[in-house]
Every structure is written in structure tokens, then in C-alpha cells.
Coordinates of C-alpha atoms and ligand atoms in Angstrom, one line a residue:
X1 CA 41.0 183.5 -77.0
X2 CA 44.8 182.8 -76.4
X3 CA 46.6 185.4 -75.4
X4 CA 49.7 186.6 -77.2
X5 CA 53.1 188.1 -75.8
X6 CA 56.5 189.7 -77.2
X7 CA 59.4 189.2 -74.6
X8 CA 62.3 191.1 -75.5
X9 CA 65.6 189.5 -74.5
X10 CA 65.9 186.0 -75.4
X11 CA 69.1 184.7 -76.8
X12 CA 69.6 181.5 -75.4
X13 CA 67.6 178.8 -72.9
X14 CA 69.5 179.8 -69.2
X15 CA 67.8 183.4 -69.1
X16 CA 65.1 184.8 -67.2
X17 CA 63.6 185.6 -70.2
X18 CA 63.4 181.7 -71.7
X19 CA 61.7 180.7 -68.5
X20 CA 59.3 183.6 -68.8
X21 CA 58.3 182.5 -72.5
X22 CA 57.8 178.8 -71.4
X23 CA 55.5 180.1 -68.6
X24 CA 53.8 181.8 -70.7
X25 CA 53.5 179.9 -73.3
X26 CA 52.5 176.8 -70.9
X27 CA 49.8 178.9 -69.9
X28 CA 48.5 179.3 -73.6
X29 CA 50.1 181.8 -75.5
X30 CA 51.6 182.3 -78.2
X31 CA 55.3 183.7 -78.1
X32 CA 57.0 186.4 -80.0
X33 CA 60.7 186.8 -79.2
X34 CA 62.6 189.9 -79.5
X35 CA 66.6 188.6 -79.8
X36 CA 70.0 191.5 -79.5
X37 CA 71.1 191.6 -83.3
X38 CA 74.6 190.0 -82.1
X39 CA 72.9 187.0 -80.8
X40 CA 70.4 186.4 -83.4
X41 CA 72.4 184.1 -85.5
X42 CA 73.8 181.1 -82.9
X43 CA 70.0 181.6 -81.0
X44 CA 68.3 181.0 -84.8
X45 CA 71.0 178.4 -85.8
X46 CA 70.8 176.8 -82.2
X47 CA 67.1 176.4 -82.6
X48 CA 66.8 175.4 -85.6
X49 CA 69.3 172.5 -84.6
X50 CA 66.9 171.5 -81.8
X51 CA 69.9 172.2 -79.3
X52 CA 67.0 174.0 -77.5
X53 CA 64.7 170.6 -77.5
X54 CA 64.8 169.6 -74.2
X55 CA 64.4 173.1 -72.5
X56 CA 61.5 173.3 -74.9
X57 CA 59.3 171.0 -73.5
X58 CA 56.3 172.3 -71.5
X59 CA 55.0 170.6 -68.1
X60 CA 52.0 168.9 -70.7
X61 CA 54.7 167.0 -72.7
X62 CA 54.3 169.2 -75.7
X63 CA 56.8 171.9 -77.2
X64 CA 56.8 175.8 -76.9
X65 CA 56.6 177.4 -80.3
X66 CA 58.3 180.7 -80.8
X67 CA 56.1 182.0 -83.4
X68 CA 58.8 184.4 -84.7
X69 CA 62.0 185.8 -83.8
X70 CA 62.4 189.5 -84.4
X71 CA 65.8 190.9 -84.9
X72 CA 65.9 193.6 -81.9
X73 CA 68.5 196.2 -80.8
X74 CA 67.0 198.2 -77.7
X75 CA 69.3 201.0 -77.7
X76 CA 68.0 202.7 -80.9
X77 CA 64.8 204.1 -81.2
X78 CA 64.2 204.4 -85.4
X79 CA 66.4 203.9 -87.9
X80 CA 67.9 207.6 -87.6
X81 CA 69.5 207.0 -84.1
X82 CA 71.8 204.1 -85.7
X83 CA 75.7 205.5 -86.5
X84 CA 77.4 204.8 -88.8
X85 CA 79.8 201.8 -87.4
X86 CA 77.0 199.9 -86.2
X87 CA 75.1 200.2 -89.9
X88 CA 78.1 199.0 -91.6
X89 CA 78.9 196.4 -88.4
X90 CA 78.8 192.7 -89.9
X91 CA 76.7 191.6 -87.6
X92 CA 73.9 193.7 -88.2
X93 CA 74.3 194.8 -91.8
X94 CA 72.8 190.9 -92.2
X95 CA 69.6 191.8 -90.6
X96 CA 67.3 194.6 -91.4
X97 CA 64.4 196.6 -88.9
X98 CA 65.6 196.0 -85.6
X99 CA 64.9 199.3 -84.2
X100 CA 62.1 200.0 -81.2
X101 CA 60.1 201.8 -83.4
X102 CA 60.3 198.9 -86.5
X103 CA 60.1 195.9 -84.6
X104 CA 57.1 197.4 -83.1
X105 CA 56.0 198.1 -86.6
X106 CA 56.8 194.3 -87.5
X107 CA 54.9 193.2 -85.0
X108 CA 51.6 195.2 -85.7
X109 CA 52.1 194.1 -89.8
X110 CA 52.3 190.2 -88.6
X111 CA 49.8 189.6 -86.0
X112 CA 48.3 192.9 -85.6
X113 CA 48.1 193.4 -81.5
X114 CA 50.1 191.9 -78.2
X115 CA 48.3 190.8 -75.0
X116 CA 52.1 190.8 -73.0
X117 CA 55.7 192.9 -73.2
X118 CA 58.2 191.1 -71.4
X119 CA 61.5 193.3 -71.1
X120 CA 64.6 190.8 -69.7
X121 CA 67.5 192.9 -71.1
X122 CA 70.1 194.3 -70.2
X123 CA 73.7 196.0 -70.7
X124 CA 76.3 198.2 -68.9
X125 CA 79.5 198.3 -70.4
X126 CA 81.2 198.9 -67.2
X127 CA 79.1 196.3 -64.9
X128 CA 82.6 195.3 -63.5
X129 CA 84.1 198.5 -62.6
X130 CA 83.0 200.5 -59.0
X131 CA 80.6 203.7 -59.5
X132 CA 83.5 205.7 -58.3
X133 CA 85.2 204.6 -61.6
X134 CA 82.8 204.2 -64.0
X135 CA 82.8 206.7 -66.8
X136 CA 80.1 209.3 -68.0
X137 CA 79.7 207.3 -70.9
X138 CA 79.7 203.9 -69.4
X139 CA 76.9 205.1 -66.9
X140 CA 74.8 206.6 -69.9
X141 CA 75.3 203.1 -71.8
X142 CA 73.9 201.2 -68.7
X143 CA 70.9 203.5 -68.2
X144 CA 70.3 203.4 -72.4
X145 CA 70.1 199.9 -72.4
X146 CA 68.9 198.6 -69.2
X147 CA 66.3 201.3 -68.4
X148 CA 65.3 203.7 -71.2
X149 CA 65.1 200.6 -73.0
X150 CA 61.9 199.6 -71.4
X151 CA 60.4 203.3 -71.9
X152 CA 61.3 203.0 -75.7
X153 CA 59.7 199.1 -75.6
X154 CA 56.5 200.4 -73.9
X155 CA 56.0 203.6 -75.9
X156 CA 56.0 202.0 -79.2
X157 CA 54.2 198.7 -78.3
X158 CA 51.5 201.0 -76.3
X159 CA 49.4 201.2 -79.3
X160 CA 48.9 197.7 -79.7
X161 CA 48.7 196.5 -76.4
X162 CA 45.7 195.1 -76.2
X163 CA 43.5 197.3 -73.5
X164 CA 43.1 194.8 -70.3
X165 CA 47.3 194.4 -71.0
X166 CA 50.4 193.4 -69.0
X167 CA 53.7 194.7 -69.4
X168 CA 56.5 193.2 -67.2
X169 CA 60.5 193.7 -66.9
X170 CA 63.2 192.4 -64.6
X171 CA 65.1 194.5 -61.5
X172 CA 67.8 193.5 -59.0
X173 CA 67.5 194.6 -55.4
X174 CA 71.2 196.7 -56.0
X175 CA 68.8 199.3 -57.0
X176 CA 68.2 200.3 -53.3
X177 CA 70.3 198.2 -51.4
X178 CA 73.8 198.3 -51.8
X179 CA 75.7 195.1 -53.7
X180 CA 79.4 195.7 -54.2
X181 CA 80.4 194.4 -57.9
X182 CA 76.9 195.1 -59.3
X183 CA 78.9 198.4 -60.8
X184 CA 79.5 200.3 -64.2
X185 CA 75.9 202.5 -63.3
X186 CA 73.6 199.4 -63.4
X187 CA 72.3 199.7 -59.4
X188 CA 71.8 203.2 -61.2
X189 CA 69.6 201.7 -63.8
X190 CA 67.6 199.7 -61.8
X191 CA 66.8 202.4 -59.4
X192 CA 65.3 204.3 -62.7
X193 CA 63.5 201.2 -64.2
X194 CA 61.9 200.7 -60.9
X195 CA 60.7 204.3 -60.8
X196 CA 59.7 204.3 -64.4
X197 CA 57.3 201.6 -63.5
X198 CA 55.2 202.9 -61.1
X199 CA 55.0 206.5 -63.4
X200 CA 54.7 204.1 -66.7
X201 CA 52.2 202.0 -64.6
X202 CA 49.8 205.7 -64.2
X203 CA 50.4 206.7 -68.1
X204 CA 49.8 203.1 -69.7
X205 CA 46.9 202.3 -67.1
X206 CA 45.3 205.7 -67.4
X207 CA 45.7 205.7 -71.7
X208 CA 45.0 201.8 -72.4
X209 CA 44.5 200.4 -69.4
X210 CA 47.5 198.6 -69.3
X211 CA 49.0 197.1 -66.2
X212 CA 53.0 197.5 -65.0
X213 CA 54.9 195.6 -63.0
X214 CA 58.8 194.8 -62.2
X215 CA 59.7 191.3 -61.1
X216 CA 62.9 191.8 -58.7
X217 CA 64.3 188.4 -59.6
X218 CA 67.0 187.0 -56.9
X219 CA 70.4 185.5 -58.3
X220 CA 70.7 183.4 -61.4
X221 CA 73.5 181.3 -63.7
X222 CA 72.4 183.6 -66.8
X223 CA 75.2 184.5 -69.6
X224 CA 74.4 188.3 -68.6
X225 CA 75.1 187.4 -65.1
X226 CA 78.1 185.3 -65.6
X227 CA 79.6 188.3 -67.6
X228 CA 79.3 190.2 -63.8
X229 CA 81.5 187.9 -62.4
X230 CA 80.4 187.5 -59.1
X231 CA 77.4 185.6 -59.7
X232 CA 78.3 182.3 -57.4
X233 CA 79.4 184.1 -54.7
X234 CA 75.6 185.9 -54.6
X235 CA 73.5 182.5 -54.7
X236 CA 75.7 181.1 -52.3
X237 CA 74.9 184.4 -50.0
X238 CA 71.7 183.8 -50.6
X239 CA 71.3 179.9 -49.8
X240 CA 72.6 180.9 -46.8
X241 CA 70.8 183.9 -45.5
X242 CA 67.7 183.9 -47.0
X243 CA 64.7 182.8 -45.4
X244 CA 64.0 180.1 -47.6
X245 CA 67.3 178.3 -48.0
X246 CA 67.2 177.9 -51.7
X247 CA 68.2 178.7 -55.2
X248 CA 65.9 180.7 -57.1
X249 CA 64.7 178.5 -59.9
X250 CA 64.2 180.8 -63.2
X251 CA 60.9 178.7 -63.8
X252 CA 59.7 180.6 -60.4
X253 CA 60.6 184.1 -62.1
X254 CA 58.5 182.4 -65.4
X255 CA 55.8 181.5 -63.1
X256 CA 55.2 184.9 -61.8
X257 CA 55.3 186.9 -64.9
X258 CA 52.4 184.2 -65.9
X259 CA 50.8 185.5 -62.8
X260 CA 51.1 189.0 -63.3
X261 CA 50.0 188.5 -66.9
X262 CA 47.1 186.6 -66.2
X263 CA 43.6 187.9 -65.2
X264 CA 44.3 186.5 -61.8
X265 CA 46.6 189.6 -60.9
X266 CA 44.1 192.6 -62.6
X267 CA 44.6 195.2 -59.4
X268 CA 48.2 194.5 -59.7
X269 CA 49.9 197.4 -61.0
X270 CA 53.1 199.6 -60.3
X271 CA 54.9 197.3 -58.4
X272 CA 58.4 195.6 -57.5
X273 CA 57.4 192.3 -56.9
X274 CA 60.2 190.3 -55.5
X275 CA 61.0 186.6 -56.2
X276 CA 63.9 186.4 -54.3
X277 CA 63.3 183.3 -51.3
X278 CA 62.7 186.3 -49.5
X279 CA 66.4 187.6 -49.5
X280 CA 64.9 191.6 -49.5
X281 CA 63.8 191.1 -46.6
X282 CA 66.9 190.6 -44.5
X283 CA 68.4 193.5 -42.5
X284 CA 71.3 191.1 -41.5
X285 CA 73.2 187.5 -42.9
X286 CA 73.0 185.0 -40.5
Ligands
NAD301 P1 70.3 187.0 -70.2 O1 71.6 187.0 -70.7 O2 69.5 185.7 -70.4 O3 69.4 188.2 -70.8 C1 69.9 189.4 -71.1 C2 69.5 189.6 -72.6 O4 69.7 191.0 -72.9 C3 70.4 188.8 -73.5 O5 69.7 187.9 -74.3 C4 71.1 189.9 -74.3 O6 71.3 189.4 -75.7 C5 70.1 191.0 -74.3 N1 70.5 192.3 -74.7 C6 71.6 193.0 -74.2 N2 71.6 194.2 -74.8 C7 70.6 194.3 -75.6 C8 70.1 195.3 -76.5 N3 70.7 196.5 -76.6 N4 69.0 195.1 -77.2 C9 68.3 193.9 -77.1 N5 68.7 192.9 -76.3 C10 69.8 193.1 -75.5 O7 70.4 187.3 -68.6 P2 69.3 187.5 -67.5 O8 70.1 187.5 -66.2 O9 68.2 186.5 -67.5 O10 68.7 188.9 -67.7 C11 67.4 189.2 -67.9 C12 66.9 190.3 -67.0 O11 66.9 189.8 -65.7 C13 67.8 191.6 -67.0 O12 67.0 192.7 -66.9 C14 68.6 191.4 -65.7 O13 69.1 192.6 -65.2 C15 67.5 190.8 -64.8 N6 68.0 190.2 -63.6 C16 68.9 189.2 -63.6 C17 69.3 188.6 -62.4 C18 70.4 187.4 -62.4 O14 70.9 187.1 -61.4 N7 70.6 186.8 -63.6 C19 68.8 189.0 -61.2 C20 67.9 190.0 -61.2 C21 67.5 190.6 -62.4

């Protein structure tokens, strides 16, 4: 039977998380999406448009279907953790059960179980500023949204993960190596969400036999990388000192979560796999 997968950050076609769903979905299943409540409306509207067609289309000719698009805000847990400003916020008074805990629930009323969770999100406030600089709360903001997050996703989608499962997310090498301008407590948050997957990958395996894996992804054009600022001066660092001289295509990110989703990679858990042309393993540019 086909399989079928939730990825959590998609909100338009130049993400990691776009290429991961047409992977997937190229491979057979069927795709739930998980969208930031901000986004929701030009992503929906954009789609609906077919401003998406194009990017849509699958190696076979045909289209991927996104079965549904959930309303999703990762940095609240259940309805209770929500303040007041954001209840009353525009944007999301117009959409209702975007919480962990109710998309989860959404989810489970519509289709019942998951085969795949795909986290590709991430937020910190203060990316731009130096750690030096970067403020209690702009640090806690990075690690809510771009790490807890993923604990949050997992926990609540646990129980219907199908057992045999794959859950994937997304890291960046500035967790142990150091890359000035990747700031604001986000090398910080990928040092957690890399550590979280090796213990998640011992709780979800042991429970529901769940595998869990991080794809360290080398340099793209996304919007969330654009907002860093710096994000043409890393691909051209690493066309020029990585071992495959290169861009990273975000198909090859999309074609390795299909990997590590797929039976093919079934002793493969509670690792940082990198897709980076090799760029990791550099001690030196040259
Ligand atoms: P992207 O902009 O396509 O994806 C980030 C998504 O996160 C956006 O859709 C945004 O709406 C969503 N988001 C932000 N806060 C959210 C919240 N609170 N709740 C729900 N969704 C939220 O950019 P991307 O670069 O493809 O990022 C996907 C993942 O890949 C991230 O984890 C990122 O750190 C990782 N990554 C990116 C690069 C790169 O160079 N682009 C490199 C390595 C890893």
C-alpha cells in the first residue's frame, strides 16, 4: 500500500521542504503539508492559482497532489500555550487548530495514521545578530522553533506513526563547525536537534519502532535562507571548496529523505546524514 507522509514546513516551491514532498510523493505517497499560519494564505491562494504548476510536475509527467494543507504553528504545543496577541493576531484569528497537539489530532480524524514526518522549519528571530549579541529571548525563540519544535512534532505524531516509520528533519553543519552569520542562537539549535535525534531515534525506535534521522543539507536559495543574508556568499564557498564542485540541488535533499523513508534505509537510524557535495568533510578551503 502507498505510503503516506506529513512534512511540516512548506510554504512555497524553493524550500527543502517542497523538494522533499515531490520526492516523496514521486515515490508514491500521498502528501500532507503542514504550512506557518502567516504563510498559509499566499501558499493556498498561490496553489490554487496553479502558480505552483510547473514545480508540480513529477519525473513521470504527472502532478504531485497535496492531499491537504494543515494550518500549523510549531511553537505552541495545545491551544493553552497560545497568548493573547497572537489569538487576536489577524492572521491567525482566520484559521483555527494549528497547534502540535490539534494538527496532530486533525491528522488522526482525516486519514487516521502517517507512514513519514518531515520537519523543514525553522525560526530565530536574531539569525542576523552574533551569539555574543543575541538576547536571552532571541536564543530561547531559535531553540522553540527550530529544535523543540521537532520534539513537540514527534511526540504528538508518535501515536500514529505507523510502526516500521520514518521521521526526518533538516540541520546545518554550523551546529559543530563554526559559520560566522549563522547567529541569533540557531548553530545553538542545531546542535540540540542533532542530539535530540539520536536520543528521539532510541525512544521512538524502542516504543513504535520508528526510525530517526537528520539530513545536514548544504547551502540553498530558500526564503528562510535568503532572510540570513549571507546565503550567496556560502554556495559560492562551497562550489569552490567542496569536493564535488557543485550546487546542492534541493531535489538531492528530496531524494534522500525518499531514501531514508523508504524500506531501502531500515538499519538507518540516529543519524546526521550529510548532503552537502561533501563540504563536511573539508578541514581547509582550497
Ligand atoms: P523554507 O523557508 O523553505 O522553510 C522554512 C519553513 O519554516 C517556512 O515554510 C516557514 O514558513 C516555516 N516556519 C517558520 N516558523 C514556523 C513555525 N513556528 N511553525 C511552522 N512553520 C514555521 O527554508 P529552508 O531553507 O528550506 O528550510 C527548511 C529546513 O532546512 C530548516 O530546518 C533549515 O534550517 C534547513 N536547512 C536549510 C539550509 C539552506 O541553506 N537553505 C541548509 C541546511 C539546513
Amino acid at each position: 500500500k502507498g505510503k503516506r507522509a506529513f512534512i511540516a514546513g512548506v510554504a512555497d516551491d524553493n524550500g527543502y521542504g517542497w523538494a522533499i514532498a515531490k520526492a516523496l510523493a514521486a515515490a508514491g505517497a500521498e502528501i500532507l503539508v503542514g504550512t506557518w499560519v502567516p504563510a498559509l494564505n499566499i501558499f493556498e491562494s498561490s496553489l490554487r492559482r496553479g502558480k505552483f504548476d510547473i514545480s508540480r510536475i513529477l519525473p513521470d509527467g504527472s502532478m504531485m497532489e497535496i492531499t491537504k494543507v494543515y494550518p500549523l504553528d510549531a511553537v505552541f504545543d495545545n491551544p493553552d500555550d497560545v497568548p493573547e496577541d497572537i489569538k487576536t493576531n489577524k492572521r491567525y484569528a482566520g484559521s483555527s487548530k494549528w497547534t502540535v497537539q490539534e494538527v496532530a489530532e486533525s491528522v488522526k480524524e482525516d486519514f487516521g495514521s502517517i507512514d513519514i514526518l518531515v520537519h523543514s522549519l525553522a525560526n530565530g528571530p536574531e539569525v542576523t545578530k552574533p551569539l555574543l549579541e543575541t538576547s536571552r529571548n532571541g536564543y530561547l525563540a531559535a531553540i522553540s522553533a527550530s529544535s523543540y519544535s521537532y520534539v513537540s512534532l514527534l511526540k504528538h505524531f508518535l501515536p500514529i506513526l505507523n510502526p516500521g516509520g520514518s521521521s526526518i528533519s533538516l540541520t546545518y553543519i554550523a551546529s559543530e563547525r563554526i559559520i560566522p552569520g549563522y547567529g541569533g542562537g540557531m548553530s545553538s539549535a542545531k546542535a540540540a536537534l542533532e542530539s535530540d535525534t539520536r536520543v528521539l531515534a532510541f525512544e521512538a525506535g524502542r516504543k513504535r519502532k520508528i526510525r530517526v534521522n537528520t539530513i545536514s543539507a548544504g547551502p540553498l536559495r530558500s526564503r528562510a535562507a535568503k532572510a540570513i543574508g549571507f546565503i550567496d556568499m556560502m554556495i559560492d564557498y562551497s562550489s569552490a571548496n567542496a569536493p564535488l564542485q557543485k550546487e546542492v540541488l534541493a531535489e538531492e535533499v528530496g531524494y534522500t529523505a525518499a531514501f531514508l523513508a523508504s524500506p531501502l534505509a531500515s538499519a538507518i537510524t540516529g543519524t546526521v546524514l550529510y548532503v552537502d557535495n561533501g563540504l563536511n568533510a573539508m578541514g581547509v578551503g582550497v
